[in-house]
Structure formats: structure tokens, C-alpha cells
mmCIF file of C-alpha atoms in Angstrom:
data_model
loop_
_atom_site.group_PDB
_atom_site.id
_atom_site.type_symbol
_atom_site.label_atom_id
_atom_site.label_comp_id
_atom_site.label_asym_id
_atom_site.label_seq_id
_atom_site.Cartn_x
_atom_site.Cartn_y
_atom_site.Cartn_z
ATOM 1 C CA MET A 13 -1.490 -21.777 -37.557
ATOM 2 C CA SER A 14 1.734 -22.940 -39.154
ATOM 3 C CA THR A 15 1.840 -23.488 -42.901
ATOM 4 C CA ASP A 16 5.134 -25.279 -42.774
ATOM 5 C CA PRO A 17 5.520 -28.264 -45.316
ATOM 6 C CA GLN A 18 5.461 -31.796 -43.937
ATOM 7 C CA PRO A 19 8.784 -33.777 -44.239
ATOM 8 C CA GLU A 20 9.484 -35.217 -47.650
ATOM 9 C CA ALA A 21 8.733 -38.848 -48.302
ATOM 10 C CA GLY A 22 11.737 -40.899 -47.732
ATOM 11 C CA ALA A 23 13.432 -38.494 -45.310
ATOM 12 C CA SER A 24 15.372 -40.065 -42.566
ATOM 13 C CA ALA A 25 13.006 -40.825 -39.561
ATOM 14 C CA GLU A 26 15.930 -40.304 -37.133
ATOM 15 C CA VAL A 27 16.211 -36.632 -37.751
ATOM 16 C CA PRO A 28 14.452 -34.829 -34.897
ATOM 17 C CA THR A 29 11.749 -32.150 -35.652
ATOM 18 C CA CYS A 30 9.915 -29.612 -33.687
ATOM 19 C CA TYR A 31 6.782 -31.080 -32.112
ATOM 20 C CA ARG A 32 4.642 -27.936 -33.114
ATOM 21 C CA HIS A 33 6.433 -27.581 -36.607
ATOM 22 C CA PRO A 34 7.150 -30.990 -37.982
ATOM 23 C CA GLY A 35 8.967 -29.659 -41.037
ATOM 24 C CA ARG A 36 11.633 -28.001 -39.012
ATOM 25 C CA GLU A 37 14.733 -29.936 -37.906
ATOM 26 C CA THR A 38 16.022 -29.236 -34.457
ATOM 27 C CA HIS A 39 18.159 -30.736 -31.935
ATOM 28 C CA VAL A 40 17.199 -28.556 -28.839
ATOM 29 C CA ARG A 41 14.812 -30.106 -26.322
ATOM 30 C CA CYS A 42 12.443 -28.380 -23.752
ATOM 31 C CA THR A 43 14.060 -28.745 -20.322
ATOM 32 C CA ARG A 44 10.765 -29.496 -18.870
ATOM 33 C CA CYS A 45 8.809 -31.886 -21.158
ATOM 34 C CA ASP A 46 11.952 -33.024 -23.241
ATOM 35 C CA ARG A 47 10.178 -32.434 -26.569
ATOM 36 C CA TYR A 48 12.154 -30.987 -29.556
ATOM 37 C CA ILE A 49 11.468 -27.344 -30.221
ATOM 38 C CA CYS A 50 12.466 -25.063 -33.038
ATOM 39 C CA PRO A 51 13.800 -21.465 -32.488
ATOM 40 C CA ASP A 52 10.227 -20.050 -32.898
ATOM 41 C CA CYS A 53 9.110 -22.313 -30.034
ATOM 42 C CA MET A 54 12.028 -21.740 -27.718
ATOM 43 C CA ARG A 55 11.653 -19.521 -24.633
ATOM 44 C CA GLU A 56 14.551 -18.516 -22.388
ATOM 45 C CA ALA A 57 14.685 -20.482 -19.070
ATOM 46 C CA ALA A 58 16.804 -20.221 -15.945
ATOM 47 C CA VAL A 59 18.581 -23.282 -17.409
ATOM 48 C CA GLY A 60 18.296 -23.989 -21.188
ATOM 49 C CA HIS A 61 15.046 -23.423 -23.138
ATOM 50 C CA GLN A 62 11.363 -24.365 -22.681
ATOM 51 C CA CYS A 63 8.504 -24.774 -24.954
ATOM 52 C CA VAL A 64 5.630 -22.365 -25.159
ATOM 53 C CA GLU A 65 3.179 -24.789 -23.396
ATOM 54 C CA CYS A 66 5.585 -25.331 -20.522
ATOM 55 C CA VAL A 67 6.029 -21.675 -20.124
ATOM 56 C CA ARG A 68 2.279 -21.077 -20.272
ATOM 57 C CA GLN A 69 1.514 -23.760 -17.681
ATOM 58 C CA ALA A 70 4.130 -22.165 -15.279
ATOM 59 C CA ASN A 71 2.904 -18.673 -15.628
ATOM 60 C CA GLN A 72 -0.596 -19.953 -14.522
ATOM 61 C CA GLY A 73 0.878 -20.241 -11.099
ATOM 62 C CA VAL A 74 2.755 -16.945 -11.005
ATOM 63 C CA ARG A 75 1.265 -13.940 -9.489
ATOM 64 C CA GLY A 76 0.754 -10.835 -11.549
ATOM 65 C CA PRO A 77 0.654 -7.254 -10.598
ATOM 66 C CA ARG A 78 -2.813 -7.624 -8.986
ATOM 67 C CA ALA A 79 -2.286 -10.903 -7.508
ATOM 68 C CA SER A 80 -1.182 -9.716 -4.007
ATOM 69 C CA SER A 81 -4.733 -8.574 -3.302
ATOM 70 C CA ARG A 82 -6.908 -9.809 -6.169
ATOM 71 C CA GLY A 83 -8.351 -6.263 -6.221
ATOM 72 C CA GLN A 84 -9.591 -4.401 -9.198
ATOM 73 C CA PHE A 85 -6.671 -3.074 -11.050
ATOM 74 C CA ALA A 86 -6.631 0.804 -11.060
ATOM 75 C CA ALA A 87 -4.927 2.259 -14.098
ATOM 76 C CA THR A 88 -5.529 5.886 -13.020
ATOM 77 C CA PRO A 89 -4.618 6.689 -9.405
ATOM 78 C CA VAL A 90 -7.775 8.482 -8.688
ATOM 79 C CA VAL A 91 -7.773 8.019 -4.948
ATOM 80 C CA THR A 92 -4.205 9.274 -4.652
ATOM 81 C CA PHE A 93 -5.254 12.537 -6.522
ATOM 82 C CA ILE A 94 -8.333 12.953 -4.292
ATOM 83 C CA LEU A 95 -6.235 12.561 -1.173
ATOM 84 C CA LEU A 96 -3.739 15.039 -2.471
ATOM 85 C CA GLY A 97 -6.514 17.492 -3.328
ATOM 86 C CA ILE A 98 -8.017 17.149 0.265
ATOM 87 C CA ASN A 99 -4.581 17.644 2.004
ATOM 88 C CA VAL A 100 -3.964 20.815 -0.124
ATOM 89 C CA LEU A 101 -7.488 22.140 0.590
ATOM 90 C CA GLY A 102 -6.862 21.598 4.271
ATOM 91 C CA TYR A 103 -3.785 23.459 4.128
ATOM 92 C CA LEU A 104 -5.361 26.432 2.329
ATOM 93 C CA ALA A 105 -7.920 26.534 4.847
ATOM 94 C CA GLU A 106 -5.363 26.788 7.523
ATOM 95 C CA LEU A 107 -3.803 29.715 5.801
ATOM 96 C CA ALA A 108 -7.142 31.388 5.430
ATOM 97 C CA ASP A 109 -8.241 30.735 9.048
ATOM 98 C CA ARG A 110 -5.636 29.766 11.781
ATOM 99 C CA SER A 111 -8.404 28.467 14.080
ATOM 100 C CA VAL A 112 -8.929 25.531 11.628
ATOM 101 C CA VAL A 113 -6.116 23.611 13.490
ATOM 102 C CA ASP A 114 -7.707 24.367 16.872
ATOM 103 C CA ARG A 115 -11.202 23.231 15.716
ATOM 104 C CA PHE A 116 -10.062 20.180 13.544
ATOM 105 C CA GLY A 117 -6.666 18.994 14.665
ATOM 106 C CA MET A 118 -6.141 15.731 16.627
ATOM 107 C CA LEU A 119 -6.917 16.374 20.239
ATOM 108 C CA GLY A 120 -7.841 13.926 22.977
ATOM 109 C CA GLU A 121 -8.956 16.387 25.580
ATOM 110 C CA GLY A 122 -7.722 19.931 26.322
ATOM 111 C CA TYR A 123 -8.778 23.727 26.828
ATOM 112 C CA ILE A 124 -8.225 25.777 23.826
ATOM 113 C CA HIS A 125 -10.968 28.406 23.244
ATOM 114 C CA PHE A 126 -11.740 30.593 26.246
ATOM 115 C CA GLY A 127 -11.503 27.766 28.686
ATOM 116 C CA GLN A 128 -13.700 25.483 26.869
ATOM 117 C CA LEU A 129 -12.896 21.940 27.073
ATOM 118 C CA LEU A 130 -12.614 20.275 23.733
ATOM 119 C CA GLY A 131 -11.333 16.939 22.075
ATOM 120 C CA VAL A 132 -12.256 13.521 21.163
ATOM 121 C CA ALA A 133 -13.127 12.696 24.909
ATOM 122 C CA GLU A 134 -15.822 15.518 24.513
ATOM 123 C CA GLY A 135 -17.437 13.903 21.763
ATOM 124 C CA GLU A 136 -15.481 15.310 18.896
ATOM 125 C CA TRP A 137 -14.555 11.997 17.386
ATOM 126 C CA TYR A 138 -14.080 13.608 13.890
ATOM 127 C CA ARG A 139 -10.829 14.981 15.023
ATOM 128 C CA LEU A 140 -9.367 11.280 14.602
ATOM 129 C CA ILE A 141 -9.645 11.809 10.867
ATOM 130 C CA THR A 142 -9.608 15.447 10.166
ATOM 131 C CA GLY A 143 -6.449 15.937 12.020
ATOM 132 C CA ALA A 144 -4.907 13.693 9.288
ATOM 133 C CA PHE A 145 -5.651 16.053 6.658
ATOM 134 C CA LEU A 146 -3.949 19.333 8.346
ATOM 135 C CA HIS A 147 -0.277 20.194 8.538
ATOM 136 C CA SER A 148 1.757 22.767 10.201
ATOM 137 C CA PRO A 149 1.503 26.268 8.699
ATOM 138 C CA PRO A 150 4.448 28.208 7.460
ATOM 139 C CA GLY A 151 6.570 29.250 10.361
ATOM 140 C CA GLY A 152 4.569 26.819 12.619
ATOM 141 C CA GLY A 153 6.701 24.534 14.969
ATOM 142 C CA SER A 154 10.020 22.882 13.827
ATOM 143 C CA LEU A 155 8.506 21.628 10.576
ATOM 144 C CA GLY A 156 6.745 24.541 8.880
ATOM 145 C CA ILE A 157 5.888 24.160 5.150
ATOM 146 C CA THR A 158 8.268 21.198 4.914
ATOM 147 C CA HIS A 159 5.574 19.067 6.785
ATOM 148 C CA ILE A 160 3.047 19.079 3.924
ATOM 149 C CA LEU A 161 5.667 19.093 1.420
ATOM 150 C CA PHE A 162 7.229 15.868 2.620
ATOM 151 C CA ASN A 163 4.101 14.069 3.201
ATOM 152 C CA MET A 164 2.596 14.945 -0.164
ATOM 153 C CA TRP A 165 5.777 13.905 -1.997
ATOM 154 C CA ALA A 166 5.644 10.592 -0.215
ATOM 155 C CA LEU A 167 1.937 10.041 -1.013
ATOM 156 C CA TRP A 168 2.742 10.952 -4.660
ATOM 157 C CA MET A 169 5.413 8.284 -4.794
ATOM 158 C CA LEU A 170 3.779 5.516 -2.883
ATOM 159 C CA GLY A 171 0.127 6.088 -3.721
ATOM 160 C CA PRO A 172 -0.042 5.271 -7.321
ATOM 161 C CA PRO A 173 1.849 1.964 -7.206
ATOM 162 C CA LEU A 174 -0.127 0.805 -4.207
ATOM 163 C CA GLU A 175 -3.533 1.853 -5.647
ATOM 164 C CA GLN A 176 -2.657 -0.062 -8.824
ATOM 165 C CA LEU A 177 -1.873 -3.104 -6.771
ATOM 166 C CA LEU A 178 -4.794 -2.973 -4.344
ATOM 167 C CA GLY A 179 -7.392 -1.303 -6.312
ATOM 168 C CA ARG A 180 -9.111 1.909 -5.528
ATOM 169 C CA THR A 181 -11.440 0.854 -2.592
ATOM 170 C CA ARG A 182 -8.772 -1.236 -0.782
ATOM 171 C CA PHE A 183 -6.207 1.401 -1.130
ATOM 172 C CA ALA A 184 -8.578 4.089 0.252
ATOM 173 C CA VAL A 185 -9.587 1.899 3.186
ATOM 174 C CA LEU A 186 -5.842 1.206 3.993
ATOM 175 C CA TYR A 187 -4.997 4.824 4.038
ATOM 176 C CA LEU A 188 -7.733 5.972 6.091
ATOM 177 C CA LEU A 189 -7.385 3.084 8.689
ATOM 178 C CA ALA A 190 -3.673 3.958 8.874
ATOM 179 C CA ALA A 191 -4.449 7.520 9.541
ATOM 180 C CA LEU A 192 -6.959 6.510 12.151
ATOM 181 C CA GLY A 193 -4.515 4.069 13.704
ATOM 182 C CA GLY A 194 -1.964 6.807 14.114
ATOM 183 C CA ASN A 195 -4.251 9.224 15.833
ATOM 184 C CA VAL A 196 -5.643 6.475 18.140
ATOM 185 C CA LEU A 197 -2.253 5.833 19.413
ATOM 186 C CA CYS A 198 -1.833 9.495 20.039
ATOM 187 C CA TYR A 199 -5.204 9.508 21.728
ATOM 188 C CA LEU A 200 -4.051 6.703 23.969
ATOM 189 C CA LEU A 201 -0.522 7.978 24.991
ATOM 190 C CA VAL A 202 -0.572 11.782 24.530
ATOM 191 C CA PRO A 203 -4.329 12.789 24.785
ATOM 192 C CA TYR A 204 -3.508 16.441 25.730
ATOM 193 C CA VAL A 205 -1.360 17.289 22.753
ATOM 194 C CA VAL A 206 -2.666 18.816 19.591
ATOM 195 C CA GLY A 207 -1.518 16.692 16.570
ATOM 196 C CA ILE A 208 -1.798 17.274 12.978
ATOM 197 C CA GLY A 209 -0.438 15.708 9.748
ATOM 198 C CA ALA A 210 -0.946 12.796 7.239
ATOM 199 C CA SER A 211 2.270 11.308 8.625
ATOM 200 C CA GLY A 212 0.216 8.291 10.146
ATOM 201 C CA ALA A 213 -1.185 7.652 6.816
ATOM 202 C CA ILE A 214 2.078 7.914 5.002
ATOM 203 C CA TYR A 215 3.845 5.432 7.343
ATOM 204 C CA GLY A 216 0.855 3.095 6.702
ATOM 205 C CA LEU A 217 1.739 3.303 3.000
ATOM 206 C CA PHE A 218 5.348 2.626 3.880
ATOM 207 C CA GLY A 219 4.326 -0.552 5.821
ATOM 208 C CA ALA A 220 1.971 -1.711 3.091
ATOM 209 C CA PHE A 221 4.592 -1.198 0.288
ATOM 210 C CA PHE A 222 7.188 -3.190 2.212
ATOM 211 C CA VAL A 223 4.669 -6.078 2.713
ATOM 212 C CA LEU A 224 3.617 -6.090 -1.059
ATOM 213 C CA ALA A 225 7.190 -5.518 -2.378
ATOM 214 C CA LYS A 226 8.568 -8.529 -0.492
ATOM 215 C CA ARG A 227 5.620 -10.741 -1.568
ATOM 216 C CA LEU A 228 6.022 -9.727 -5.360
ATOM 217 C CA ARG A 229 9.791 -10.167 -5.047
ATOM 218 C CA ILE A 230 10.453 -6.510 -5.560
ATOM 219 C CA ASP A 231 13.725 -5.265 -3.926
ATOM 220 C CA PRO A 232 12.503 -3.540 -0.755
ATOM 221 C CA LYS A 233 15.857 -2.013 0.011
ATOM 222 C CA GLY A 234 15.126 1.512 -1.106
ATOM 223 C CA ILE A 235 11.835 1.604 0.937
ATOM 224 C CA VAL A 236 13.633 0.100 3.987
ATOM 225 C CA ILE A 237 16.363 2.656 3.968
ATOM 226 C CA LEU A 238 13.891 5.605 3.296
ATOM 227 C CA LEU A 239 11.707 4.226 6.269
ATOM 228 C CA ALA A 240 14.811 3.913 8.560
ATOM 229 C CA ILE A 241 15.890 7.415 7.811
ATOM 230 C CA ASN A 242 12.489 8.733 8.573
ATOM 231 C CA LEU A 243 12.270 6.697 11.887
ATOM 232 C CA VAL A 244 15.568 8.311 12.969
ATOM 233 C CA ILE A 245 14.241 11.725 12.201
ATOM 234 C CA THR A 246 10.966 10.814 13.939
ATOM 235 C CA PHE A 247 12.640 10.138 17.212
ATOM 236 C CA SER A 248 15.529 12.730 17.082
ATOM 237 C CA VAL A 249 13.732 15.918 15.957
ATOM 238 C CA PRO A 250 11.356 17.599 18.539
ATOM 239 C CA GLY A 251 7.901 18.324 17.799
ATOM 240 C CA ILE A 252 7.269 15.127 15.698
ATOM 241 C CA SER A 253 4.755 12.560 16.937
ATOM 242 C CA TRP A 254 6.282 9.184 16.873
ATOM 243 C CA GLN A 255 2.977 7.727 18.206
ATOM 244 C CA ALA A 256 1.162 8.711 14.981
ATOM 245 C CA HIS A 257 4.075 7.320 12.789
ATOM 246 C CA ILE A 258 4.247 3.965 14.624
ATOM 247 C CA GLY A 259 0.473 3.549 14.810
ATOM 248 C CA GLY A 260 0.002 4.229 11.178
ATOM 249 C CA LEU A 261 2.866 2.021 10.089
ATOM 250 C CA VAL A 262 1.551 -0.939 12.085
ATOM 251 C CA THR A 263 -2.053 -0.488 10.881
ATOM 252 C CA GLY A 264 -0.924 -0.312 7.268
ATOM 253 C CA ALA A 265 1.221 -3.198 7.417
ATOM 254 C CA VAL A 266 -1.365 -5.404 9.290
ATOM 255 C CA ILE A 267 -4.055 -4.406 6.560
ATOM 256 C CA ALA A 268 -1.631 -5.099 3.767
ATOM 257 C CA VAL A 269 -0.771 -8.466 5.183
ATOM 258 C CA ALA A 270 -4.531 -9.259 5.466
ATOM 259 C CA TYR A 271 -5.090 -8.176 1.708
ATOM 260 C CA ASP A 272 -2.020 -10.092 0.364
ATOM 261 C CA ARG A 273 -2.148 -13.361 2.321
ATOM 262 C CA ALA A 274 -5.677 -14.110 2.377
ATOM 263 C CA PRO A 275 -6.523 -17.722 1.312
ATOM 264 C CA ALA A 276 -8.083 -18.029 -2.151
ATOM 265 C CA LYS A 277 -11.330 -19.558 -0.851
ATOM 266 C CA HIS A 278 -11.838 -16.797 1.628
ATOM 267 C CA ARG A 279 -10.224 -13.877 0.067
ATOM 268 C CA ARG A 280 -13.405 -11.685 -0.260
ATOM 269 C CA ALA A 281 -14.433 -12.245 3.359
ATOM 270 C CA VAL A 282 -10.781 -11.644 4.734
ATOM 271 C CA HIS A 283 -10.511 -8.425 2.372
ATOM 272 C CA ILE A 284 -13.743 -7.112 4.098
ATOM 273 C CA GLY A 285 -13.463 -8.724 7.571
ATOM 274 C CA ALA A 286 -9.745 -7.592 8.247
ATOM 275 C CA PRO A 287 -10.631 -3.752 7.937
ATOM 276 C CA VAL A 288 -13.804 -4.138 9.726
ATOM 277 C CA VAL A 289 -12.198 -6.000 12.701
ATOM 278 C CA THR A 290 -9.385 -3.321 12.676
ATOM 279 C CA LEU A 291 -11.917 -0.411 12.710
ATOM 280 C CA VAL A 292 -13.858 -2.040 15.576
ATOM 281 C CA LEU A 293 -10.645 -2.637 17.751
ATOM 282 C CA LEU A 294 -9.584 1.080 17.150
ATOM 283 C CA ILE A 295 -13.183 2.174 18.027
ATOM 284 C CA ALA A 296 -12.968 -0.008 21.283
ATOM 285 C CA LEU A 297 -9.550 1.423 22.204
ATOM 286 C CA VAL A 298 -10.983 5.081 21.722
ATOM 287 C CA ALA A 299 -13.993 4.175 23.899
ATOM 288 C CA PHE A 300 -11.722 2.759 26.487
ATOM 289 C CA LYS A 301 -9.607 5.947 26.744
ATOM 290 C CA THR A 302 -12.555 8.202 26.626
ATOM 291 C CA ALA A 303 -14.125 6.383 29.603
ATOM 292 C CA GLN A 304 -10.658 6.902 31.418
ATOM 293 C CA LEU A 305 -10.568 10.592 30.599
ATOM 294 C CA THR A 306 -14.226 11.344 31.506
ATOM 295 C CA THR A 307 -14.392 9.385 34.717
#
């Protein structure tokens, strides 16, 4: 509360004073409400100055860091740390037992162990998720240890800001659905190839980050350039599953749009409904492909 003295008796009534501090002379007006404001009440605006009340009213319609999804703000990226830990543990399991990839890698249908027919089409649906937590072992394929190093670096860079924007539950759902979406596209197009890696989920984070960055007016050029470079690598380096990358990218972007653009009146319903509908659609595609392979 201000303790500034009132104007002295007999002072000229024509001298303008601040509307919040009547004892202070000023000739500056708010560019929105046209009231006189003193230096303590001035707030920089795009043109001129505004009073504190006009700034407060304008800020009520501006989205803050959580506004894109209206999710619970996550100060500590717990889910990101957990996902990093699971991927590292999966990699250590591979080093200890090379058969882990055969038993848990993404495979639609194929013969691996002594002529035994294995894969998602044979009832091993868990491969659609477990394959996303395994990576090429050292010396394995054209990627080797760089496979897990790049994916974990990308998760470390993209995970915390997205988890803070979306909240832990929404972020975890987006990550897992992107991983599932990437493996489902692999199942549809290359069911006889063993696939491993978190790349589908990582590309889902790329797509989500672009959607949220654009909405929050954050310059998306850096993420676009990085995504473009990775897409070039995806289609030019042999041994990389472009199906997982594209499937994860599309799934992540779709879920992020649903989170961010949901109408205020139906936000909770959309935030729950969109992932559920996406999951049902992916399951239906898997069931359709399974029927084809087993007929």
C-alpha cells in the first residue's frame, strides 16, 4: 500500500498525477487505458508503456509453461530418468546374454531358435514394447554402441522439457505410444525383420517437441534441422528402420496435438480419449496383420 502524501491544498488541478499514486506528477499515459502512470507503475510494452492492471489483464490470456497441455507441472523429470535407466538395464542384459535380442526384440514372425516359429504373430505381443528398450550391442550391425548413445542423448535432451510441459503421466503415455507406433508400422511393413531400439519413441519426442514449440512460440528451427539430419541418415544408412522412425514420429506428433489443442471444456476427456483411441487403433492394426500372417 502506498504512503505517498496527497497533493497540497491549492496545487494546480491541471497537473496530471499517477492514478495509483496521486502524489506523483507524471505526463506518461498507459497505451491501453490512457490513465496517467508514474515510473513505478510503468511496464514496458511493444509500443510505449502500460499500467500494472492492463499488463495483469493481458497476462490472464497468455499461456504459461503448462498451458499447452494443462498437465501437472513436473519440476524433476522422474519419468525421463526411469526411461533412461530401463534402456541402460536392457543394454546391460544384452551384454550379459546375447539371446535377449532374439527373445525380446521386435519381430513380426520368423524362425530363430532351432526352427521354432516366433514373433508377434505367434502370440508374443510383448515384443512390440520390449523391442523399444533394446539396442545394437558393440560391434553389432552398422550402428554398434552409437545406437544407444545417440538415443539416450536425444532422450536426455528432449525428455526433461517435454515432461515439464506435459506432466509425468502424459509424457510417459506419449513416449510409450510413440514406441508402440513405430514398432506397429514395422510389423505392418517388415514383419520378418528383427528390430530393436528406442528410435521410434525418440522420433515421437521430436514430433511432440515441434508441436509444442510452435504453439508456445519457441523457435523450432533447431529441432527441425536436427530432425532433417536424422531423416537423411535414416534413409541413407543401411540397417536403420525408417518404418520405426516414421511410425513413432507420426504417433508422437498426433498425441501432442491432442494434448495441446484440446478445447478447454473437454480438455480432460480429450487428454484421456486421444491416447486410448490411438492405442485401440494400433491394436486393431496389429490384429489385422496377425490375421494375415496366420491365415
